[in-house]
PDB file of C-alpha atoms and ligand atoms in Angstrom:
ATOM      1  CA  MET A   1      87.320 128.967 108.345  1.00  0.00           C
ATOM      2  CA  GLY A   2      88.849 130.096 111.029  1.00  0.00           C
ATOM      3  CA  LEU A   3      89.382 133.861 111.004  1.00  0.00           C
ATOM      4  CA  ARG A   4      87.118 135.698 113.395  1.00  0.00           C
ATOM      5  CA  PRO A   5      85.106 137.773 111.349  1.00  0.00           C
ATOM      6  CA  ASN A   6      85.837 141.160 112.880  1.00  0.00           C
ATOM      7  CA  LEU A   7      89.602 140.496 112.471  1.00  0.00           C
ATOM      8  CA  LEU A   8      90.224 143.660 111.080  1.00  0.00           C
ATOM      9  CA  THR A   9      88.332 145.670 113.454  1.00  0.00           C
ATOM     10  CA  ARG A  10      90.165 143.989 116.671  1.00  0.00           C
ATOM     11  CA  ARG A  11      93.506 144.512 115.044  1.00  0.00           C
ATOM     12  CA  ALA A  12      92.940 147.839 114.289  1.00  0.00           C
ATOM     13  CA  ALA A  13      93.155 148.538 118.011  1.00  0.00           C
ATOM     14  CA  GLY A  14      97.017 147.567 117.707  1.00  0.00           C
ATOM     15  CA  VAL A  15      98.249 149.208 114.642  1.00  0.00           C
ATOM     16  CA  ALA A  16     100.508 151.522 116.595  1.00  0.00           C
ATOM     17  CA  SER A  17     102.353 148.296 117.831  1.00  0.00           C
ATOM     18  CA  THR A  18     102.695 146.015 114.753  1.00  0.00           C
ATOM     19  CA  THR A  19     105.728 146.828 113.472  1.00  0.00           C
ATOM     20  CA  LEU A  20     107.499 146.287 116.780  1.00  0.00           C
ATOM     21  CA  ALA A  21     105.752 143.231 117.843  1.00  0.00           C
ATOM     22  CA  LEU A  22     107.076 141.856 113.935  1.00  0.00           C
ATOM     23  CA  LEU A  23     110.651 143.423 114.939  1.00  0.00           C
ATOM     24  CA  LEU A  24     110.697 141.983 118.482  1.00  0.00           C
ATOM     25  CA  SER A  25     108.853 138.925 118.772  1.00  0.00           C
ATOM     26  CA  THR A  26     110.662 136.765 115.936  1.00  0.00           C
ATOM     27  CA  ALA A  27     112.536 134.713 118.208  1.00  0.00           C
ATOM     28  CA  ALA A  28     110.068 134.675 121.450  1.00  0.00           C
ATOM     29  CA  VAL A  29     107.639 131.936 120.048  1.00  0.00           C
ATOM     30  CA  GLY A  30     108.364 128.759 119.786  1.00  0.00           C
ATOM     31  CA  VAL A  31     107.426 127.440 115.753  1.00  0.00           C
ATOM     32  CA  VAL A  32     106.792 123.900 116.533  1.00  0.00           C
ATOM     33  CA  PRO A  33     104.134 122.637 118.236  1.00  0.00           C
ATOM     34  CA  ALA A  34     105.276 120.420 121.300  1.00  0.00           C
ATOM     35  CA  ALA A  35     102.473 118.770 122.198  1.00  0.00           C
ATOM     36  CA  SER A  36     104.250 116.123 124.069  1.00  0.00           C
ATOM     37  CA  ALA A  37     105.935 118.662 126.136  1.00  0.00           C
ATOM     38  CA  PHE A  38     102.720 119.359 127.970  1.00  0.00           C
ATOM     39  CA  SER A  39     101.744 115.685 128.390  1.00  0.00           C
ATOM     40  CA  ALA A  40     102.402 114.448 131.590  1.00  0.00           C
ATOM     41  CA  ALA A  41     100.036 114.625 134.009  1.00  0.00           C
ATOM     42  CA  PRO A  42     100.404 117.779 136.322  1.00  0.00           C
ATOM     43  CA  GLY A  43     102.421 117.514 139.397  1.00  0.00           C
ATOM     44  CA  GLY A  44     101.060 117.623 142.916  1.00  0.00           C
ATOM     45  CA  ALA A  45      97.288 117.083 141.995  1.00  0.00           C
ATOM     46  CA  CYS A  46      96.401 117.155 145.741  1.00  0.00           C
ATOM     47  CA  VAL A  47      97.829 120.996 145.868  1.00  0.00           C
ATOM     48  CA  GLU A  48      95.529 122.997 147.883  1.00  0.00           C
ATOM     49  CA  PRO A  49      92.867 124.646 145.257  1.00  0.00           C
ATOM     50  CA  THR A  50      94.840 127.923 146.339  1.00  0.00           C
ATOM     51  CA  ASP A  51      97.974 127.238 145.527  1.00  0.00           C
ATOM     52  CA  SER A  52      96.579 125.549 142.550  1.00  0.00           C
ATOM     53  CA  HIS A  53      97.466 127.499 138.903  1.00  0.00           C
ATOM     54  CA  THR A  54      95.929 124.501 137.275  1.00  0.00           C
ATOM     55  CA  ASN A  55      94.717 126.820 134.039  1.00  0.00           C
ATOM     56  CA  ALA A  56      97.362 128.602 132.180  1.00  0.00           C
ATOM     57  CA  ARG A  57      97.671 129.021 128.278  1.00  0.00           C
ATOM     58  CA  VAL A  58     100.847 127.960 126.942  1.00  0.00           C
ATOM     59  CA  LYS A  59     102.436 128.388 123.376  1.00  0.00           C
ATOM     60  CA  PRO A  60     103.774 125.846 121.525  1.00  0.00           C
ATOM     61  CA  GLY A  61     107.222 124.551 122.739  1.00  0.00           C
ATOM     62  CA  ALA A  62     106.896 126.727 125.627  1.00  0.00           C
ATOM     63  CA  ALA A  63     109.566 125.844 128.451  1.00  0.00           C
ATOM     64  CA  ALA A  64     106.801 124.945 130.965  1.00  0.00           C
ATOM     65  CA  LYS A  65     107.975 121.226 132.290  1.00  0.00           C
ATOM     66  CA  HIS A  66     104.442 120.312 132.474  1.00  0.00           C
ATOM     67  CA  GLU A  67     101.336 121.443 131.321  1.00  0.00           C
ATOM     68  CA  PRO A  68      99.752 123.577 134.377  1.00  0.00           C
ATOM     69  CA  ASN A  69      96.076 123.964 132.869  1.00  0.00           C
ATOM     70  CA  GLU A  70      94.832 120.701 132.761  1.00  0.00           C
ATOM     71  CA  LEU A  71      93.027 119.114 135.457  1.00  0.00           C
ATOM     72  CA  THR A  72      92.992 115.768 136.420  1.00  0.00           C
ATOM     73  CA  ALA A  73      89.695 113.459 135.968  1.00  0.00           C
ATOM     74  CA  LYS A  74      89.655 113.562 139.867  1.00  0.00           C
ATOM     75  CA  GLN A  75      89.885 117.433 140.221  1.00  0.00           C
ATOM     76  CA  VAL A  76      87.229 117.410 137.547  1.00  0.00           C
ATOM     77  CA  ARG A  77      84.884 115.731 139.290  1.00  0.00           C
ATOM     78  CA  GLU A  78      85.630 117.369 142.484  1.00  0.00           C
ATOM     79  CA  ARG A  79      85.579 120.694 141.067  1.00  0.00           C
ATOM     80  CA  ASP A  80      81.824 120.122 139.373  1.00  0.00           C
ATOM     81  CA  ALA A  81      80.643 118.099 142.636  1.00  0.00           C
ATOM     82  CA  ASP A  82      81.728 121.570 144.950  1.00  0.00           C
ATOM     83  CA  LEU A  83      79.669 123.689 141.810  1.00  0.00           C
ATOM     84  CA  ALA A  84      76.506 121.533 142.780  1.00  0.00           C
ATOM     85  CA  ALA A  85      77.198 121.634 146.143  1.00  0.00           C
ATOM     86  CA  ALA A  86      76.980 125.400 146.232  1.00  0.00           C
ATOM     87  CA  LEU A  87      74.442 125.535 144.291  1.00  0.00           C
ATOM     88  CA  ARG A  88      72.271 123.804 146.750  1.00  0.00           C
ATOM     89  CA  GLU A  89      73.545 125.726 149.170  1.00  0.00           C
ATOM     90  CA  ARG A  90      72.579 129.017 147.946  1.00  0.00           C
ATOM     91  CA  ALA A  91      69.000 128.128 146.682  1.00  0.00           C
ATOM     92  CA  THR A  92      68.621 127.409 151.027  1.00  0.00           C
ATOM     93  CA  PHE A  93      69.644 131.130 151.261  1.00  0.00           C
ATOM     94  CA  ARG A  94      67.766 133.277 149.099  1.00  0.00           C
ATOM     95  CA  THR A  95      65.305 132.509 145.914  1.00  0.00           C
ATOM     96  CA  GLY A  96      66.324 133.311 142.416  1.00  0.00           C
ATOM     97  CA  ALA A  97      69.688 132.420 142.880  1.00  0.00           C
ATOM     98  CA  GLY A  98      69.851 129.591 139.902  1.00  0.00           C
ATOM     99  CA  ALA A  99      71.162 130.845 136.766  1.00  0.00           C
ATOM    100  CA  THR A 100      68.887 132.186 134.031  1.00  0.00           C
ATOM    101  CA  ALA A 101      69.468 132.962 130.558  1.00  0.00           C
ATOM    102  CA  LEU A 102      68.527 136.894 130.697  1.00  0.00           C
ATOM    103  CA  ALA A 103      70.917 137.716 133.812  1.00  0.00           C
ATOM    104  CA  THR A 104      73.367 140.202 133.044  1.00  0.00           C
ATOM    105  CA  VAL A 105      76.490 140.893 135.261  1.00  0.00           C
ATOM    106  CA  THR A 106      78.875 143.622 135.141  1.00  0.00           C
ATOM    107  CA  ILE A 107      82.100 142.848 135.881  1.00  0.00           C
ATOM    108  CA  PRO A 108      84.604 145.387 138.125  1.00  0.00           C
ATOM    109  CA  VAL A 109      88.025 145.020 136.789  1.00  0.00           C
ATOM    110  CA  VAL A 110      91.200 146.221 138.459  1.00  0.00           C
ATOM    111  CA  VAL A 111      94.652 145.702 136.325  1.00  0.00           C
ATOM    112  CA  HIS A 112      97.638 145.630 138.138  1.00  0.00           C
ATOM    113  CA  VAL A 113     100.559 146.224 135.709  1.00  0.00           C
ATOM    114  CA  ILE A 114     103.694 144.629 137.162  1.00  0.00           C
ATOM    115  CA  GLN A 115     106.887 146.212 135.989  1.00  0.00           C
ATOM    116  CA  ARG A 116     110.606 145.945 136.698  1.00  0.00           C
ATOM    117  CA  ASP A 117     111.023 149.333 134.916  1.00  0.00           C
ATOM    118  CA  SER A 118     109.671 151.984 133.689  1.00  0.00           C
ATOM    119  CA  THR A 119     110.438 150.627 130.122  1.00  0.00           C
ATOM    120  CA  ARG A 120     108.438 148.662 127.700  1.00  0.00           C
ATOM    121  CA  ALA A 121     110.613 145.866 128.338  1.00  0.00           C
ATOM    122  CA  GLY A 122     110.316 146.092 131.890  1.00  0.00           C
ATOM    123  CA  GLY A 123     106.303 145.663 131.743  1.00  0.00           C
ATOM    124  CA  ASN A 124     105.762 149.433 131.193  1.00  0.00           C
ATOM    125  CA  ILE A 125     102.866 149.010 128.515  1.00  0.00           C
ATOM    126  CA  PRO A 126     100.723 151.555 127.582  1.00  0.00           C
ATOM    127  CA  ASP A 127      97.024 152.462 128.631  1.00  0.00           C
ATOM    128  CA  SER A 128      95.659 151.989 125.430  1.00  0.00           C
ATOM    129  CA  LEU A 129      96.801 148.602 125.828  1.00  0.00           C
ATOM    130  CA  ILE A 130      94.784 147.533 128.771  1.00  0.00           C
ATOM    131  CA  THR A 131      91.702 149.691 127.296  1.00  0.00           C
ATOM    132  CA  ALA A 132      92.075 147.453 124.232  1.00  0.00           C
ATOM    133  CA  GLN A 133      92.154 144.226 125.831  1.00  0.00           C
ATOM    134  CA  ILE A 134      88.573 145.279 128.123  1.00  0.00           C
ATOM    135  CA  ASN A 135      87.084 145.836 124.650  1.00  0.00           C
ATOM    136  CA  VAL A 136      88.159 142.496 123.266  1.00  0.00           C
ATOM    137  CA  LEU A 137      86.555 141.052 126.623  1.00  0.00           C
ATOM    138  CA  ASN A 138      83.637 143.133 125.970  1.00  0.00           C
ATOM    139  CA  GLN A 139      83.337 141.895 122.518  1.00  0.00           C
ATOM    140  CA  ALA A 140      84.041 138.411 123.052  1.00  0.00           C
ATOM    141  CA  TYR A 141      81.798 137.984 126.068  1.00  0.00           C
ATOM    142  CA  ALA A 142      78.926 139.869 124.175  1.00  0.00           C
ATOM    143  CA  GLY A 143      78.788 137.093 121.442  1.00  0.00           C
ATOM    144  CA  ALA A 144      79.979 139.863 119.331  1.00  0.00           C
ATOM    145  CA  THR A 145      82.752 138.089 117.383  1.00  0.00           C
ATOM    146  CA  GLY A 146      80.898 135.224 116.410  1.00  0.00           C
ATOM    147  CA  GLY A 147      80.137 132.812 119.277  1.00  0.00           C
ATOM    148  CA  ALA A 148      77.143 132.897 122.040  1.00  0.00           C
ATOM    149  CA  ALA A 149      76.593 135.900 123.813  1.00  0.00           C
ATOM    150  CA  THR A 150      77.602 135.565 127.285  1.00  0.00           C
ATOM    151  CA  ALA A 151      75.928 137.322 130.749  1.00  0.00           C
ATOM    152  CA  PHE A 152      78.991 139.181 131.068  1.00  0.00           C
ATOM    153  CA  ASP A 153      80.114 142.352 130.657  1.00  0.00           C
ATOM    154  CA  PHE A 154      83.418 144.193 132.048  1.00  0.00           C
ATOM    155  CA  ARG A 155      84.002 147.561 133.281  1.00  0.00           C
ATOM    156  CA  LEU A 156      87.517 148.813 134.002  1.00  0.00           C
ATOM    157  CA  ASP A 157      87.815 150.546 137.446  1.00  0.00           C
ATOM    158  CA  LYS A 158      91.568 151.119 138.140  1.00  0.00           C
ATOM    159  CA  ILE A 159      95.132 150.542 136.370  1.00  0.00           C
ATOM    160  CA  ASN A 160      97.373 149.998 139.210  1.00  0.00           C
ATOM    161  CA  ARG A 161     101.105 150.280 138.388  1.00  0.00           C
ATOM    162  CA  VAL A 162     103.239 148.463 140.643  1.00  0.00           C
ATOM    163  CA  THR A 163     107.326 148.838 139.964  1.00  0.00           C
ATOM    164  CA  ASN A 164     108.781 145.866 142.171  1.00  0.00           C
ATOM    165  CA  PRO A 165     111.272 143.765 140.218  1.00  0.00           C
ATOM    166  CA  SER A 166     111.221 140.922 142.860  1.00  0.00           C
ATOM    167  CA  TRP A 167     107.678 140.268 141.154  1.00  0.00           C
ATOM    168  CA  TYR A 168     109.012 140.357 137.893  1.00  0.00           C
ATOM    169  CA  PRO A 169     108.588 138.103 135.773  1.00  0.00           C
ATOM    170  CA  ILE A 170     105.214 136.878 137.563  1.00  0.00           C
ATOM    171  CA  VAL A 171     106.413 132.962 138.500  1.00  0.00           C
ATOM    172  CA  ASP A 172     103.255 130.576 138.711  1.00  0.00           C
ATOM    173  CA  GLY A 173     103.126 128.976 141.874  1.00  0.00           C
ATOM    174  CA  SER A 174     105.970 131.155 143.848  1.00  0.00           C
ATOM    175  CA  SER A 175     105.920 132.447 146.922  1.00  0.00           C
ATOM    176  CA  ALA A 176     106.249 136.076 145.068  1.00  0.00           C
ATOM    177  CA  GLU A 177     103.517 135.489 143.366  1.00  0.00           C
ATOM    178  CA  ARG A 178     101.666 134.723 146.160  1.00  0.00           C
ATOM    179  CA  SER A 179     103.211 138.035 147.896  1.00  0.00           C
ATOM    180  CA  MET A 180     102.474 140.212 144.948  1.00  0.00           C
ATOM    181  CA  LYS A 181      98.839 139.524 144.935  1.00  0.00           C
ATOM    182  CA  SER A 182      98.157 139.460 148.827  1.00  0.00           C
ATOM    183  CA  SER A 183      99.729 142.858 148.632  1.00  0.00           C
ATOM    184  CA  LEU A 184      97.587 143.954 145.653  1.00  0.00           C
ATOM    185  CA  ARG A 185      94.369 142.017 145.437  1.00  0.00           C
ATOM    186  CA  VAL A 186      91.324 144.316 145.769  1.00  0.00           C
ATOM    187  CA  GLY A 187      87.334 143.797 146.213  1.00  0.00           C
ATOM    188  CA  GLY A 188      85.390 140.740 146.833  1.00  0.00           C
ATOM    189  CA  LYS A 189      84.056 137.550 144.919  1.00  0.00           C
ATOM    190  CA  ASN A 190      82.897 139.445 141.953  1.00  0.00           C
ATOM    191  CA  THR A 191      86.179 141.617 141.141  1.00  0.00           C
ATOM    192  CA  LEU A 192      88.257 140.590 138.417  1.00  0.00           C
ATOM    193  CA  ASN A 193      91.986 141.481 139.099  1.00  0.00           C
ATOM    194  CA  ILE A 194      94.338 141.242 136.321  1.00  0.00           C
ATOM    195  CA  TYR A 195      97.739 141.025 136.751  1.00  0.00           C
ATOM    196  CA  LEU A 196     100.030 141.758 133.850  1.00  0.00           C
ATOM    197  CA  GLY A 197     103.421 141.621 133.441  1.00  0.00           C
ATOM    198  CA  GLU A 198     106.398 139.373 131.830  1.00  0.00           C
ATOM    199  CA  LEU A 199     105.845 135.646 132.879  1.00  0.00           C
ATOM    200  CA  SER A 200     107.388 132.642 133.740  1.00  0.00           C
ATOM    201  CA  ASP A 201     108.160 129.484 131.681  1.00  0.00           C
ATOM    202  CA  ASP A 202     107.157 131.141 128.474  1.00  0.00           C
ATOM    203  CA  LEU A 203     103.412 130.688 129.681  1.00  0.00           C
ATOM    204  CA  LEU A 204     100.726 132.898 128.234  1.00  0.00           C
ATOM    205  CA  GLY A 205      98.955 133.316 131.332  1.00  0.00           C
ATOM    206  CA  TRP A 206      96.866 131.491 134.235  1.00  0.00           C
ATOM    207  CA  ALA A 207      93.689 131.833 136.319  1.00  0.00           C
ATOM    208  CA  THR A 208      92.069 130.596 139.559  1.00  0.00           C
ATOM    209  CA  PHE A 209      89.197 128.888 139.128  1.00  0.00           C
ATOM    210  CA  PRO A 210      85.965 130.625 141.601  1.00  0.00           C
ATOM    211  CA  GLN A 211      85.586 128.725 144.928  1.00  0.00           C
ATOM    212  CA  ARG A 212      83.178 129.226 147.924  1.00  0.00           C
ATOM    213  CA  LYS A 213      85.696 131.084 150.326  1.00  0.00           C
ATOM    214  CA  LEU A 214      87.377 134.297 148.421  1.00  0.00           C
ATOM    215  CA  ASN A 215      91.081 134.222 148.991  1.00  0.00           C
ATOM    216  CA  SER A 216      93.845 136.398 147.978  1.00  0.00           C
ATOM    217  CA  MET A 217      94.957 134.066 145.119  1.00  0.00           C
ATOM    218  CA  ASP A 218      91.728 134.841 143.259  1.00  0.00           C
ATOM    219  CA  GLY A 219      92.608 136.338 139.889  1.00  0.00           C
ATOM    220  CA  VAL A 220      94.128 136.397 136.492  1.00  0.00           C
ATOM    221  CA  VAL A 221      97.662 136.463 135.255  1.00  0.00           C
ATOM    222  CA  VAL A 222      98.267 137.465 131.959  1.00  0.00           C
ATOM    223  CA  LEU A 223     101.461 137.946 129.859  1.00  0.00           C
ATOM    224  CA  SER A 224     101.113 141.929 129.302  1.00  0.00           C
ATOM    225  CA  GLU A 225     102.687 141.402 125.705  1.00  0.00           C
ATOM    226  CA  SER A 226      99.599 139.487 124.370  1.00  0.00           C
ATOM    227  CA  LEU A 227      97.572 142.676 125.229  1.00  0.00           C
ATOM    228  CA  PRO A 228      95.803 143.862 121.616  1.00  0.00           C
ATOM    229  CA  GLY A 229      98.768 145.687 120.126  1.00  0.00           C
ATOM    230  CA  GLY A 230     101.331 143.616 122.090  1.00  0.00           C
ATOM    231  CA  THR A 231     104.653 142.086 120.834  1.00  0.00           C
ATOM    232  CA  ALA A 232     103.877 137.795 121.631  1.00  0.00           C
ATOM    233  CA  THR A 233     103.216 137.382 117.571  1.00  0.00           C
ATOM    234  CA  ASN A 234     100.246 135.222 116.969  1.00  0.00           C
ATOM    235  CA  TYR A 235      98.782 135.602 120.792  1.00  0.00           C
ATOM    236  CA  ASN A 236      98.356 139.625 120.648  1.00  0.00           C
ATOM    237  CA  GLN A 237      95.015 140.168 119.881  1.00  0.00           C
ATOM    238  CA  GLY A 238      94.008 139.670 123.890  1.00  0.00           C
ATOM    239  CA  ASP A 239      92.453 136.470 123.471  1.00  0.00           C
ATOM    240  CA  THR A 240      95.140 135.155 126.426  1.00  0.00           C
ATOM    241  CA  GLY A 241      92.687 137.435 128.602  1.00  0.00           C
ATOM    242  CA  THR A 242      89.303 136.024 126.928  1.00  0.00           C
ATOM    243  CA  HIS A 243      90.667 132.637 128.028  1.00  0.00           C
ATOM    244  CA  GLU A 244      91.971 133.138 131.480  1.00  0.00           C
ATOM    245  CA  VAL A 245      88.998 134.724 132.394  1.00  0.00           C
ATOM    246  CA  GLY A 246      86.806 132.019 131.151  1.00  0.00           C
ATOM    247  CA  HIS A 247      88.555 129.984 133.764  1.00  0.00           C
ATOM    248  CA  TRP A 248      87.811 132.259 136.449  1.00  0.00           C
ATOM    249  CA  LEU A 249      84.188 131.870 135.449  1.00  0.00           C
ATOM    250  CA  ASN A 250      84.887 128.289 135.729  1.00  0.00           C
ATOM    251  CA  LEU A 251      85.402 127.104 132.441  1.00  0.00           C
ATOM    252  CA  TYR A 252      87.833 123.891 131.686  1.00  0.00           C
ATOM    253  CA  HIS A 253      89.459 123.551 128.603  1.00  0.00           C
ATOM    254  CA  THR A 254      87.611 122.252 125.390  1.00  0.00           C
ATOM    255  CA  PHE A 255      90.553 119.175 125.544  1.00  0.00           C
ATOM    256  CA  GLN A 256      89.771 118.796 129.113  1.00  0.00           C
ATOM    257  CA  GLY A 257      89.326 115.050 129.540  1.00  0.00           C
ATOM    258  CA  GLY A 258      90.050 114.221 126.076  1.00  0.00           C
ATOM    259  CA  CYS A 259      87.657 112.109 123.920  1.00  0.00           C
ATOM    260  CA  SER A 260      85.905 110.121 126.721  1.00  0.00           C
ATOM    261  CA  GLY A 261      83.807 110.845 129.624  1.00  0.00           C
ATOM    262  CA  SER A 262      81.996 114.206 130.367  1.00  0.00           C
ATOM    263  CA  GLY A 263      85.455 116.168 128.737  1.00  0.00           C
ATOM    264  CA  ASP A 264      84.687 119.651 129.929  1.00  0.00           C
ATOM    265  CA  SER A 265      81.350 119.110 131.339  1.00  0.00           C
ATOM    266  CA  VAL A 266      80.135 121.459 128.380  1.00  0.00           C
ATOM    267  CA  SER A 267      77.895 119.391 126.168  1.00  0.00           C
ATOM    268  CA  ASP A 268      78.001 121.328 123.014  1.00  0.00           C
ATOM    269  CA  THR A 269      81.819 121.617 122.917  1.00  0.00           C
ATOM    270  CA  PRO A 270      83.074 118.306 120.545  1.00  0.00           C
ATOM    271  CA  ALA A 271      85.334 116.023 122.404  1.00  0.00           C
ATOM    272  CA  GLU A 272      88.956 116.621 121.598  1.00  0.00           C
ATOM    273  CA  ALA A 273      91.957 114.510 122.233  1.00  0.00           C
ATOM    274  CA  SER A 274      94.738 117.076 123.120  1.00  0.00           C
ATOM    275  CA  PRO A 275      95.087 120.682 122.872  1.00  0.00           C
ATOM    276  CA  ALA A 276      95.252 122.360 119.121  1.00  0.00           C
ATOM    277  CA  TYR A 277      98.191 125.096 118.026  1.00  0.00           C
ATOM    278  CA  GLU A 278      97.888 127.065 115.684  1.00  0.00           C
ATOM    279  CA  CYS A 279      95.123 127.108 113.594  1.00  0.00           C
ATOM    280  CA  PRO A 280      94.488 123.392 112.228  1.00  0.00           C
ATOM    281  CA  THR A 281      91.268 123.552 110.496  1.00  0.00           C
ATOM    282  CA  GLY A 282      89.322 120.415 109.997  1.00  0.00           C
ATOM    283  CA  ARG A 283      91.252 118.707 112.997  1.00  0.00           C
ATOM    284  CA  ASN A 284      89.496 115.855 114.274  1.00  0.00           C
ATOM    285  CA  THR A 285      91.040 114.130 117.184  1.00  0.00           C
ATOM    286  CA  CYS A 286      87.730 112.082 118.466  1.00  0.00           C
ATOM    287  CA  SER A 287      85.660 109.471 116.945  1.00  0.00           C
ATOM    288  CA  THR A 288      82.463 111.407 118.606  1.00  0.00           C
ATOM    289  CA  ALA A 289      80.663 113.763 116.685  1.00  0.00           C
ATOM    290  CA  GLY A 290      81.697 116.965 115.642  1.00  0.00           C
ATOM    291  CA  LEU A 291      84.992 118.465 114.295  1.00  0.00           C
ATOM    292  CA  ASP A 292      87.653 119.496 117.294  1.00  0.00           C
ATOM    293  CA  PRO A 293      86.747 122.893 118.742  1.00  0.00           C
ATOM    294  CA  ILE A 294      89.909 125.048 117.523  1.00  0.00           C
ATOM    295  CA  THR A 295      87.981 128.165 117.352  1.00  0.00           C
ATOM    296  CA  ASN A 296      86.841 128.053 121.028  1.00  0.00           C
ATOM    297  CA  PHE A 297      88.443 130.651 123.290  1.00  0.00           C
ATOM    298  CA  MET A 298      89.197 127.682 125.639  1.00  0.00           C
ATOM    299  CA  ASP A 299      91.689 125.746 122.851  1.00  0.00           C
ATOM    300  CA  TYR A 300      95.028 126.763 122.439  1.00  0.00           C
ATOM    301  CA  SER A 301      95.311 127.863 119.059  1.00  0.00           C
ATOM    302  CA  TYR A 302      96.336 131.113 117.570  1.00  0.00           C
ATOM    303  CA  ASP A 303      94.311 134.349 118.923  1.00  0.00           C
ATOM    304  CA  SER A 304      93.578 135.012 114.875  1.00  0.00           C
ATOM    305  CA  CYS A 305      91.879 131.163 115.129  1.00  0.00           C
ATOM    306  CA  MET A 306      89.729 131.703 118.066  1.00  0.00           C
ATOM    307  CA  TYR A 307      86.509 133.726 118.554  1.00  0.00           C
ATOM    308  CA  GLN A 308      83.792 131.969 120.049  1.00  0.00           C
ATOM    309  CA  PHE A 309      82.154 130.381 123.588  1.00  0.00           C
ATOM    310  CA  THR A 310      79.701 128.115 123.133  1.00  0.00           C
ATOM    311  CA  PRO A 311      75.618 128.379 124.213  1.00  0.00           C
ATOM    312  CA  GLY A 312      76.583 125.888 127.019  1.00  0.00           C
ATOM    313  CA  GLN A 313      79.725 127.685 128.189  1.00  0.00           C
ATOM    314  CA  ALA A 314      77.652 130.826 128.536  1.00  0.00           C
ATOM    315  CA  SER A 315      75.553 128.552 130.764  1.00  0.00           C
ATOM    316  CA  ARG A 316      77.955 127.076 132.368  1.00  0.00           C
ATOM    317  CA  MET A 317      79.568 130.595 133.466  1.00  0.00           C
ATOM    318  CA  LEU A 318      76.519 132.235 134.301  1.00  0.00           C
ATOM    319  CA  THR A 319      75.760 128.924 136.859  1.00  0.00           C
ATOM    320  CA  ALA A 320      78.965 129.301 138.385  1.00  0.00           C
ATOM    321  CA  TRP A 321      78.577 132.891 138.864  1.00  0.00           C
ATOM    322  CA  ASN A 322      75.586 132.152 140.775  1.00  0.00           C
ATOM    323  CA  ALA A 323      77.152 129.731 142.780  1.00  0.00           C
ATOM    324  CA  TYR A 324      80.432 131.425 143.535  1.00  0.00           C
ATOM    325  CA  ARG A 325      80.712 135.273 142.709  1.00  0.00           C
ATOM    326  CA  ALA A 326      77.679 136.534 142.748  1.00  0.00           C
ATOM    327  CA  ALA A 327      76.725 139.096 145.733  1.00  0.00           C
TER     328      ALA A 327
HETATM  329 ZN1   ZN B   1      93.515 127.497 130.179  1.00  0.00          ZN
END
């Protein structure tokens, strides 16, 4: 157990780069999970939401000083209260705003490839990796890899290549990130803007949660070499993109809140005390029912280990779509 059912199919998309990945990436990824490195409470809990990148995905042993992806219990309460308020507000403006399991949503996607120069090391990844990423998103969100089908599919509208050394690498929370997004972001609240490049602090990616008022920071940042066929060993099948888009659609980590309380605000994801790294089959960190959801896209395990969303997560995403991102 643990390997995604269609692993071979998905790996096939990256065959051309596999050898390169093996040669280049050995030293790029920490080998020892260092959960303690991420256990500190996030700093700046009162940071204005538009500045908050509290939804990153990290490699084990990453250099990030704190885990920028976990929310405090207070932040979770505030976000969930805001979701309820947003749903109430929308219901007063129109009928049928509530989520329905039958609704389908096609999300327009604009991909911004941030480059330092024209070399692969400088961020110039081929279009084929990007189209493979869109395919991975579509498989994951359709339930084709083994999880619940969600309401969402993804349509690549544009690839926007930008050479700007001052935006490379993309530094989480920096003024350069703000400048980059302010300059590049396009579309309405329903448009998924993905920014690809080298990232600060060994991060694999980060994302913004949906908000009632669109702001220019809205979007998903992903390590370009985490795309299918990229060089990020163990994280190069595109599931960082899947994970970050999950945040963009209002999902928390499966380990949010640890063993107590409402956890990730989804009832069918068993509680988990801390992030799972690699693929620890049989891990069980909470006394509550169920093994840790290490195969869930919203954990931190290897791409080869994670392959599913739950029905509860699918429902939460659709509810949030209707509250925040629907036209
Ligand atoms: Zn995350």
